[in-house]
Coordinates of C-alpha atoms in Angstrom, one line a residue:
Chain E
M1 CA 40.9 24.6 12.7
I2 CA 40.1 23.2 16.2
V3 CA 39.8 19.6 14.5
V4 CA 43.1 19.9 13.5
T5 CA 44.5 21.3 16.8
A6 CA 42.2 18.5 18.7
V7 CA 44.3 15.9 16.3
D8 CA 47.2 17.5 17.0
I9 CA 46.7 16.5 21.0
E10 CA 45.7 13.5 20.7
L11 CA 48.5 12.6 18.6
A12 CA 50.9 13.7 21.5
V13 CA 48.5 12.3 23.7
L14 CA 49.5 8.7 21.6
V15 CA 52.5 9.3 21.2
L16 CA 53.4 9.6 25.4
A17 CA 51.3 6.8 25.1
V18 CA 52.6 4.5 22.9
A19 CA 55.9 5.8 24.7
A20 CA 55.2 4.7 28.4
W21 CA 53.4 1.7 27.1
T22 CA 57.2 0.7 25.1
I23 CA 59.0 1.2 28.5
A24 CA 56.4 -1.2 30.9
A25 CA 56.2 -3.7 28.8
R26 CA 58.1 -7.4 30.8
Q27 CA 59.2 -9.1 27.4
A28 CA 61.6 -7.8 25.1
F29 CA 59.2 -8.6 21.3
P30 CA 56.1 -6.2 22.4
A31 CA 58.1 -3.5 23.5
V32 CA 59.7 -3.7 19.9
V33 CA 56.7 -4.2 18.9
G34 CA 55.8 -0.6 20.5
Y35 CA 58.8 1.1 19.6
V36 CA 57.9 0.4 15.7
A37 CA 54.0 2.0 16.5
Y38 CA 55.7 4.7 18.4
G39 CA 58.1 5.9 15.5
L40 CA 55.6 5.1 13.0
L41 CA 53.3 7.5 14.9
L42 CA 56.3 9.8 15.4
S43 CA 56.9 10.5 11.3
L44 CA 53.0 11.2 12.0
V45 CA 54.0 14.1 14.5
W46 CA 57.3 15.5 11.9
V47 CA 54.4 15.5 8.9
R48 CA 52.7 17.8 10.8
L49 CA 55.4 19.9 12.0
Y50 CA 56.6 19.8 8.2
A51 CA 59.7 18.4 8.5
V52 CA 58.9 16.1 5.7
D53 CA 62.2 15.4 5.4
V54 CA 62.4 14.1 9.0
A55 CA 59.3 12.1 9.0
L56 CA 60.9 9.8 6.0
T57 CA 63.9 9.1 6.8
E58 CA 61.8 8.3 10.7
A59 CA 59.8 6.0 8.4
A60 CA 61.8 4.8 6.7
I61 CA 64.9 4.1 9.1
G62 CA 63.7 5.2 12.8
S63 CA 61.1 2.6 13.1
G64 CA 61.2 0.3 9.4
V65 CA 64.9 -0.9 9.3
T66 CA 65.6 0.1 12.8
G67 CA 62.6 -2.3 13.9
V68 CA 63.5 -5.1 11.7
V69 CA 67.3 -5.1 13.6
L70 CA 65.2 -5.0 17.0
I71 CA 63.0 -8.0 16.1
G72 CA 65.5 -10.2 15.1
A73 CA 67.6 -9.4 18.2
A74 CA 64.7 -9.9 20.3
T75 CA 64.1 -12.9 18.9
R76 CA 67.3 -14.1 18.6
L77 CA 67.5 -13.5 22.8
R78 CA 64.2 -15.2 23.3
G79 CA 65.8 -18.1 24.9
T80 CA 68.1 -16.4 27.3
E81 CA 65.3 -13.9 28.8
A82 CA 63.3 -15.5 31.2
E83 CA 67.2 -15.5 33.1
A84 CA 68.0 -12.1 32.0
A85 CA 64.7 -11.2 33.6
A86 CA 65.4 -13.0 37.2
E87 CA 68.6 -11.1 37.5
Q88 CA 66.7 -7.6 38.9
P89 CA 69.5 -5.2 39.1
R90 CA 69.1 -3.4 42.6
A91 CA 67.0 -1.3 43.0
F92 CA 69.5 1.6 43.5
L93 CA 70.7 1.2 40.1
R94 CA 67.4 1.5 38.7
L95 CA 66.7 4.6 40.2
A96 CA 70.4 5.8 39.5
A97 CA 68.6 5.1 35.6
A98 CA 64.9 7.1 36.2
A99 CA 66.7 9.7 37.9
L100 CA 68.6 10.2 34.8
C101 CA 66.3 9.7 32.2
V102 CA 64.4 12.1 34.2
G103 CA 67.0 14.2 34.3
M104 CA 67.6 14.1 30.6
T105 CA 64.2 15.1 29.8
V106 CA 63.9 18.2 31.8
A107 CA 67.3 19.4 30.6
L108 CA 65.4 18.5 26.5
A109 CA 62.5 20.3 27.8
A110 CA 64.3 23.0 29.2
A111 CA 65.8 23.8 26.2
V112 CA 62.6 24.3 24.1
L113 CA 60.5 25.8 26.0
L114 CA 63.2 28.2 27.5
M115 CA 64.8 29.3 23.2
P116 CA 63.6 33.0 23.0
D117 CA 61.0 34.1 20.6
P118 CA 61.6 34.0 18.3
A119 CA 63.8 30.5 17.9
P120 CA 66.9 31.5 16.2
T121 CA 67.1 29.8 13.0
L122 CA 69.6 29.7 9.8
A123 CA 66.6 29.4 7.9
P124 CA 66.8 31.8 5.9
E125 CA 70.1 32.1 5.5
A126 CA 69.7 28.4 4.0
V127 CA 66.2 29.1 1.2
A128 CA 68.5 32.4 0.5
H129 CA 71.6 30.7 -0.6
L130 CA 69.5 27.6 -2.2
P131 CA 70.8 28.9 -6.4
S132 CA 74.8 28.9 -5.0
T133 CA 73.8 25.0 -5.0
G134 CA 71.9 24.5 -8.2
L135 CA 68.9 22.8 -5.1
G136 CA 65.2 23.5 -4.9
N137 CA 65.0 21.2 -1.5
A138 CA 67.2 23.3 1.6
V139 CA 66.7 20.0 3.6
T140 CA 69.4 18.3 1.1
A141 CA 71.3 21.5 0.7
V142 CA 72.4 21.4 4.3
L143 CA 73.2 17.6 4.1
L144 CA 75.7 18.1 0.7
A145 CA 76.8 21.3 1.1
Y146 CA 76.8 23.1 3.9
R147 CA 77.2 19.9 6.4
V148 CA 78.4 18.1 4.3
V149 CA 81.4 17.1 5.9
D150 CA 78.9 15.7 8.5
T151 CA 76.7 13.7 5.8
M152 CA 80.2 12.4 5.1
F153 CA 81.2 11.2 8.4
E154 CA 77.6 9.8 9.4
S155 CA 78.9 7.2 6.4
V156 CA 81.5 6.1 8.6
V157 CA 79.1 5.5 10.9
L158 CA 77.1 3.5 8.9
L159 CA 79.9 0.8 7.8
L160 CA 82.1 1.1 10.9
A161 CA 78.4 -0.7 12.2
L162 CA 78.0 -3.2 10.1
V163 CA 81.8 -3.7 10.7
G164 CA 81.1 -3.8 14.5
V165 CA 78.5 -6.5 13.3
W166 CA 80.4 -8.8 11.7
S167 CA 82.6 -8.7 13.7
L168 CA 80.5 -10.5 16.1
A169 CA 81.3 -13.7 13.8
P170 CA 82.6 -17.0 15.3
D171 CA 86.0 -17.2 13.7
R172 CA 84.7 -21.0 11.7
D173 CA 81.7 -18.6 9.8
W174 CA 84.7 -15.0 9.4
G175 CA 83.7 -14.4 5.7
G176 CA 80.6 -16.1 5.3
A177 CA 77.5 -15.5 4.5
P178 CA 74.8 -14.4 6.9
K179 CA 72.1 -15.6 7.2
F180 CA 68.6 -15.0 6.9
P181 CA 65.6 -16.6 8.2
R182 CA 63.0 -17.8 6.3
P183 CA 59.4 -18.8 7.4
A184 CA 58.5 -22.6 7.4
G185 CA 55.5 -23.8 5.1
Q186 CA 55.1 -20.5 4.0
D187 CA 54.7 -22.6 0.5
G188 CA 55.7 -19.5 -2.0
V189 CA 53.4 -16.6 -0.5
L190 CA 57.0 -14.8 0.3
T191 CA 58.7 -15.9 -3.2
F192 CA 55.1 -14.2 -4.5
F193 CA 55.5 -11.1 -2.5
A194 CA 59.6 -11.1 -3.4
Q195 CA 58.7 -11.0 -6.6
L196 CA 55.7 -8.7 -7.5
L197 CA 57.0 -6.0 -5.0
P198 CA 60.7 -5.6 -5.6
P199 CA 60.3 -4.1 -8.9
V200 CA 57.6 -1.6 -8.3
G201 CA 59.9 -0.9 -4.7
I202 CA 63.0 0.1 -7.3
V203 CA 61.5 2.3 -9.5
V204 CA 60.0 4.1 -5.9
G205 CA 63.6 3.9 -4.2
I206 CA 65.2 5.9 -7.1
H207 CA 62.0 8.1 -7.9
I208 CA 62.6 9.0 -3.7
V209 CA 66.7 9.7 -4.1
W210 CA 65.9 11.4 -7.4
I211 CA 63.4 13.8 -6.3
G212 CA 65.3 14.3 -2.8
A213 CA 67.0 17.4 -4.9
D214 CA 63.7 19.6 -5.1
E215 CA 61.1 18.2 -3.1
P216 CA 61.2 16.1 0.3
G217 CA 63.2 12.8 -0.1
G218 CA 66.6 11.6 -0.2
K219 CA 69.3 9.1 -0.4
F220 CA 68.6 8.0 2.9
Q221 CA 65.3 7.1 2.2
G222 CA 65.8 6.0 -0.7
G223 CA 68.4 3.2 -0.2
T224 CA 65.9 2.4 2.7
I225 CA 63.8 2.0 0.2
L226 CA 65.8 -0.6 -1.7
A227 CA 67.2 -2.5 0.6
A228 CA 64.0 -2.9 2.0
M229 CA 63.0 -4.7 -1.3
W230 CA 66.9 -7.3 -1.0
I231 CA 66.2 -8.2 2.0
I232 CA 62.3 -9.1 1.3
A233 CA 64.3 -11.0 -2.4
M234 CA 66.9 -12.6 0.3
T235 CA 64.1 -13.9 3.0
A236 CA 62.2 -15.5 0.3
G237 CA 64.8 -16.9 -1.3
L238 CA 64.8 -16.3 -4.6
V239 CA 68.3 -14.9 -4.3
D240 CA 71.2 -15.7 -1.7
A241 CA 73.1 -13.5 1.0
P242 CA 76.5 -12.4 0.1
Q243 CA 79.3 -13.7 2.2
I244 CA 80.9 -11.0 4.0
S245 CA 84.5 -11.1 1.8
R246 CA 83.2 -10.5 -1.9
C247 CA 84.8 -7.9 -3.6
W248 CA 81.7 -6.3 -4.9
L249 CA 80.4 -6.4 -1.7
R250 CA 82.8 -4.3 -0.1
L251 CA 83.3 -1.9 -3.0
V252 CA 79.7 -1.0 -2.9
L253 CA 79.8 -0.7 0.9
V254 CA 82.2 1.4 0.5
A255 CA 81.0 3.3 -2.3
G256 CA 79.1 6.7 -1.0
T257 CA 82.3 7.0 1.3
A258 CA 84.5 6.8 -1.3
A259 CA 82.5 9.3 -3.7
F260 CA 82.9 11.7 -0.7
L261 CA 86.4 11.5 0.1
V262 CA 87.6 11.9 -4.3
I263 CA 85.2 14.9 -4.9
G264 CA 86.6 16.2 -1.3
V265 CA 90.1 15.7 -2.0
A266 CA 89.3 17.3 -5.2
G267 CA 88.0 20.3 -3.7
F268 CA 91.3 21.9 -3.2
A269 CA 92.2 21.3 -6.7
W270 CA 88.6 23.2 -9.1
A271 CA 87.3 24.9 -5.2
A272 CA 88.2 26.7 -2.0
G273 CA 89.0 23.5 0.0
F274 CA 87.9 20.0 1.1
L275 CA 84.8 19.3 0.0
A276 CA 84.1 22.5 -1.8
Y277 CA 82.4 22.6 -5.2
P278 CA 83.5 24.6 -8.0
E279 CA 81.1 27.4 -9.2
G280 CA 78.1 26.0 -11.7
Y281 CA 78.7 22.1 -10.5
A282 CA 77.7 21.7 -7.2
K283 CA 74.3 20.0 -8.2
P284 CA 75.8 17.3 -10.5
L285 CA 78.6 16.7 -8.2
I286 CA 75.4 16.6 -5.7
L287 CA 73.8 14.0 -7.8
V288 CA 76.9 11.6 -8.2
I289 CA 77.3 11.7 -4.3
E290 CA 74.1 10.7 -3.5
A291 CA 74.4 8.0 -6.5
F292 CA 77.0 6.0 -4.9
M293 CA 75.5 6.8 -1.6
T294 CA 72.6 5.5 -2.4
L295 CA 74.0 2.2 -3.0
S296 CA 76.4 1.9 0.1
V297 CA 73.5 3.0 2.2
A298 CA 71.0 -0.3 0.6
A299 CA 73.8 -2.8 0.8
T300 CA 75.0 -1.6 4.2
L301 CA 71.4 -1.3 5.7
G302 CA 70.7 -5.5 4.7
M303 CA 74.0 -6.7 5.5
L304 CA 73.0 -5.1 8.7
V305 CA 69.8 -6.4 8.9
G306 CA 71.3 -9.9 8.1
G307 CA 73.2 -10.0 11.0
P308 CA 77.1 -11.6 11.4
P309 CA 77.8 -14.1 9.0
Q310 CA 76.7 -17.5 9.7
Q311 CA 77.6 -20.0 7.0
E312 CA 81.1 -21.1 6.6
L313 CA 82.9 -19.6 3.8
R314 CA 82.7 -21.7 0.2
R315 CA 85.5 -21.1 -2.0
Chain P
M1 CA 29.6 20.6 -8.9
S2 CA 32.4 21.2 -5.4
V3 CA 29.9 20.7 -3.5
A4 CA 28.7 17.6 -4.8
L5 CA 32.6 16.3 -4.6
N6 CA 33.1 18.0 -1.4
I7 CA 29.6 15.2 0.0
F8 CA 30.6 12.2 -2.2
S9 CA 34.7 13.0 -0.3
I10 CA 32.5 12.6 3.1
I11 CA 30.1 10.1 2.6
A12 CA 33.6 7.7 1.4
I13 CA 35.7 9.2 4.0
A14 CA 32.9 8.2 6.7
A15 CA 32.2 4.7 5.4
G16 CA 35.8 4.1 5.4
V17 CA 36.7 4.9 9.3
F18 CA 33.6 2.9 10.0
F19 CA 35.4 -0.2 8.4
F20 CA 38.6 1.2 9.9
F21 CA 36.0 1.4 13.6
A22 CA 34.0 -1.9 13.1
G23 CA 37.8 -3.7 12.3
S24 CA 39.5 -2.9 15.3
V25 CA 35.9 -3.6 17.4
G26 CA 36.2 -6.8 15.7
L27 CA 40.2 -7.7 16.5
L28 CA 39.9 -6.8 20.4
R29 CA 36.4 -8.9 20.4
F30 CA 36.9 -12.2 18.3
P31 CA 37.5 -15.2 19.8
D32 CA 40.3 -16.4 18.0
R33 CA 43.6 -15.5 16.3
L34 CA 42.3 -16.1 12.4
T35 CA 39.2 -14.6 12.6
R36 CA 41.1 -11.8 14.1
M37 CA 43.4 -11.0 11.7
H38 CA 40.0 -11.0 9.2
A39 CA 38.3 -8.2 10.7
L40 CA 41.6 -7.1 10.2
T41 CA 41.8 -7.0 6.2
K42 CA 38.3 -5.5 6.1
A43 CA 40.2 -2.2 7.5
D44 CA 42.7 -2.3 5.3
N45 CA 41.1 -3.4 2.1
L46 CA 37.3 -1.9 2.5
G47 CA 38.2 1.4 5.1
L48 CA 42.0 2.3 2.9
G49 CA 40.0 2.0 -0.3
L50 CA 37.1 4.3 1.1
V51 CA 39.2 6.6 2.2
V52 CA 41.0 6.7 -0.5
L53 CA 38.4 7.2 -2.6
G54 CA 37.1 10.1 -1.0
L55 CA 40.8 11.5 -0.6
L56 CA 40.7 11.1 -4.7
P57 CA 38.5 14.3 -6.2
R58 CA 41.2 16.2 -3.3
A59 CA 44.0 15.0 -5.2
D60 CA 46.2 18.4 -6.1
S61 CA 46.9 16.0 -10.1
P62 CA 46.0 13.4 -11.7
L63 CA 50.0 11.5 -10.6
G64 CA 48.5 12.5 -7.0
A65 CA 45.6 10.3 -7.6
L66 CA 47.6 8.0 -8.6
K67 CA 49.7 7.9 -6.0
L68 CA 47.2 7.4 -3.8
V69 CA 45.8 4.5 -5.3
A70 CA 49.1 2.4 -5.2
V71 CA 49.6 3.6 -1.6
W72 CA 46.4 1.3 -1.5
L73 CA 47.3 -1.4 -3.6
L74 CA 50.7 -1.3 -1.9
V75 CA 48.5 -1.5 1.5
Q76 CA 46.4 -4.7 0.4
L77 CA 49.3 -6.4 -1.2
A78 CA 51.6 -6.0 2.0
G79 CA 47.8 -6.8 4.0
A80 CA 47.2 -10.0 2.1
T81 CA 51.3 -11.4 2.3
V82 CA 51.6 -10.4 6.3
T83 CA 48.5 -12.3 7.7
Q84 CA 48.7 -15.5 5.4
L85 CA 52.1 -15.6 7.1
M86 CA 51.0 -15.2 10.5
A87 CA 48.0 -17.1 10.0
R88 CA 50.2 -20.3 8.8
A89 CA 52.4 -19.6 11.7
A90 CA 48.8 -19.7 14.1
R91 CA 48.2 -23.0 12.4
R92 CA 51.5 -24.3 12.4
E93 CA 52.0 -23.1 16.1
E94 CA 48.3 -24.5 16.8
S95 CA 48.5 -28.3 14.8
A96 CA 51.7 -28.7 16.5
P97 CA 51.9 -31.0 19.6
R98 CA 52.3 -29.2 23.0
S99 CA 55.5 -29.2 25.1
S100 CA 55.0 -29.5 28.5
P101 CA 54.2 -26.6 30.5

């Protein structure tokens, strides 16, 4: 047991050290690399806290996709970085920002440390009602049965994020395709990788969605893996990035939210109200929503990484 | 039998950790980018391979063991690809005419 405690303490120290290093980094790119390493360490922390679902999400989205988006942003901003660094904000502003961050940290620490022991929890309730949902994973039950409206709005937030990215497109490129940076002089290395990995990745992604009903996993984690395979294929140039005005693309993007809404409104007819499931049909309906959500998450994340359209619309 | 398996696990994982350690030392001490990347691949291939080998007897099912092996193979594939791309980028940078400082 003493070894495990030592490893935990080491992990905590590492997380704090990498966080401090990320803040202290003078340039954007090293800071992003630090942030990705921080996210992966945080996944390990979640695993140690027996929150495997959260760990998977953190690894896939928190450090994976977010890391790729930030690397893209850092690369695009490289030209203007020196100018931005020269414009030091005033000392007062920096002190105020630091004070606000410290205040936030203290408030969070107080909230966690001052909790009554044992902490208030709804976990027994969540597990007790599992049979009514037909699911085996309490986390999935919370996300898609007890608090399903929150998850629906999450899917809307993803869409809004993509609309925000697309709105950065210059007028002449509106409706065109995003451009994925092609590493120069790679002589087929990336092509080979992009031909070999996706068959494996697609199976793993769908598997993670499927077992999400009973084991750690689910639509966000699996959808992210599918998105990664698509991004690799587009980066290697095996498939073209779709034009954002394409009808099929937009249908796939809204499929998840649409499934939520259709099943939600039908809840008025066959059950007690919005997004209520009829007795005995909870699990099949949840799987339908998960399937459509997986497609939407994969498409949305892939397009988010692609960024705003940069090529003129080809009719 | 279980004692023998435990000893095997300990030896294999310890050897794997040694390769990770050696790879990290190489990353910090080697003189140029290509050799540093070369040091890292040792940790990926042999280090992780030995750790997985040591964990195989402790897997709770044949499927679990298969997943461990799959993780090792995927890490090797990703590591080899990324190292190739980085090495090519490094070489292109070195052969490119120096821009004025």
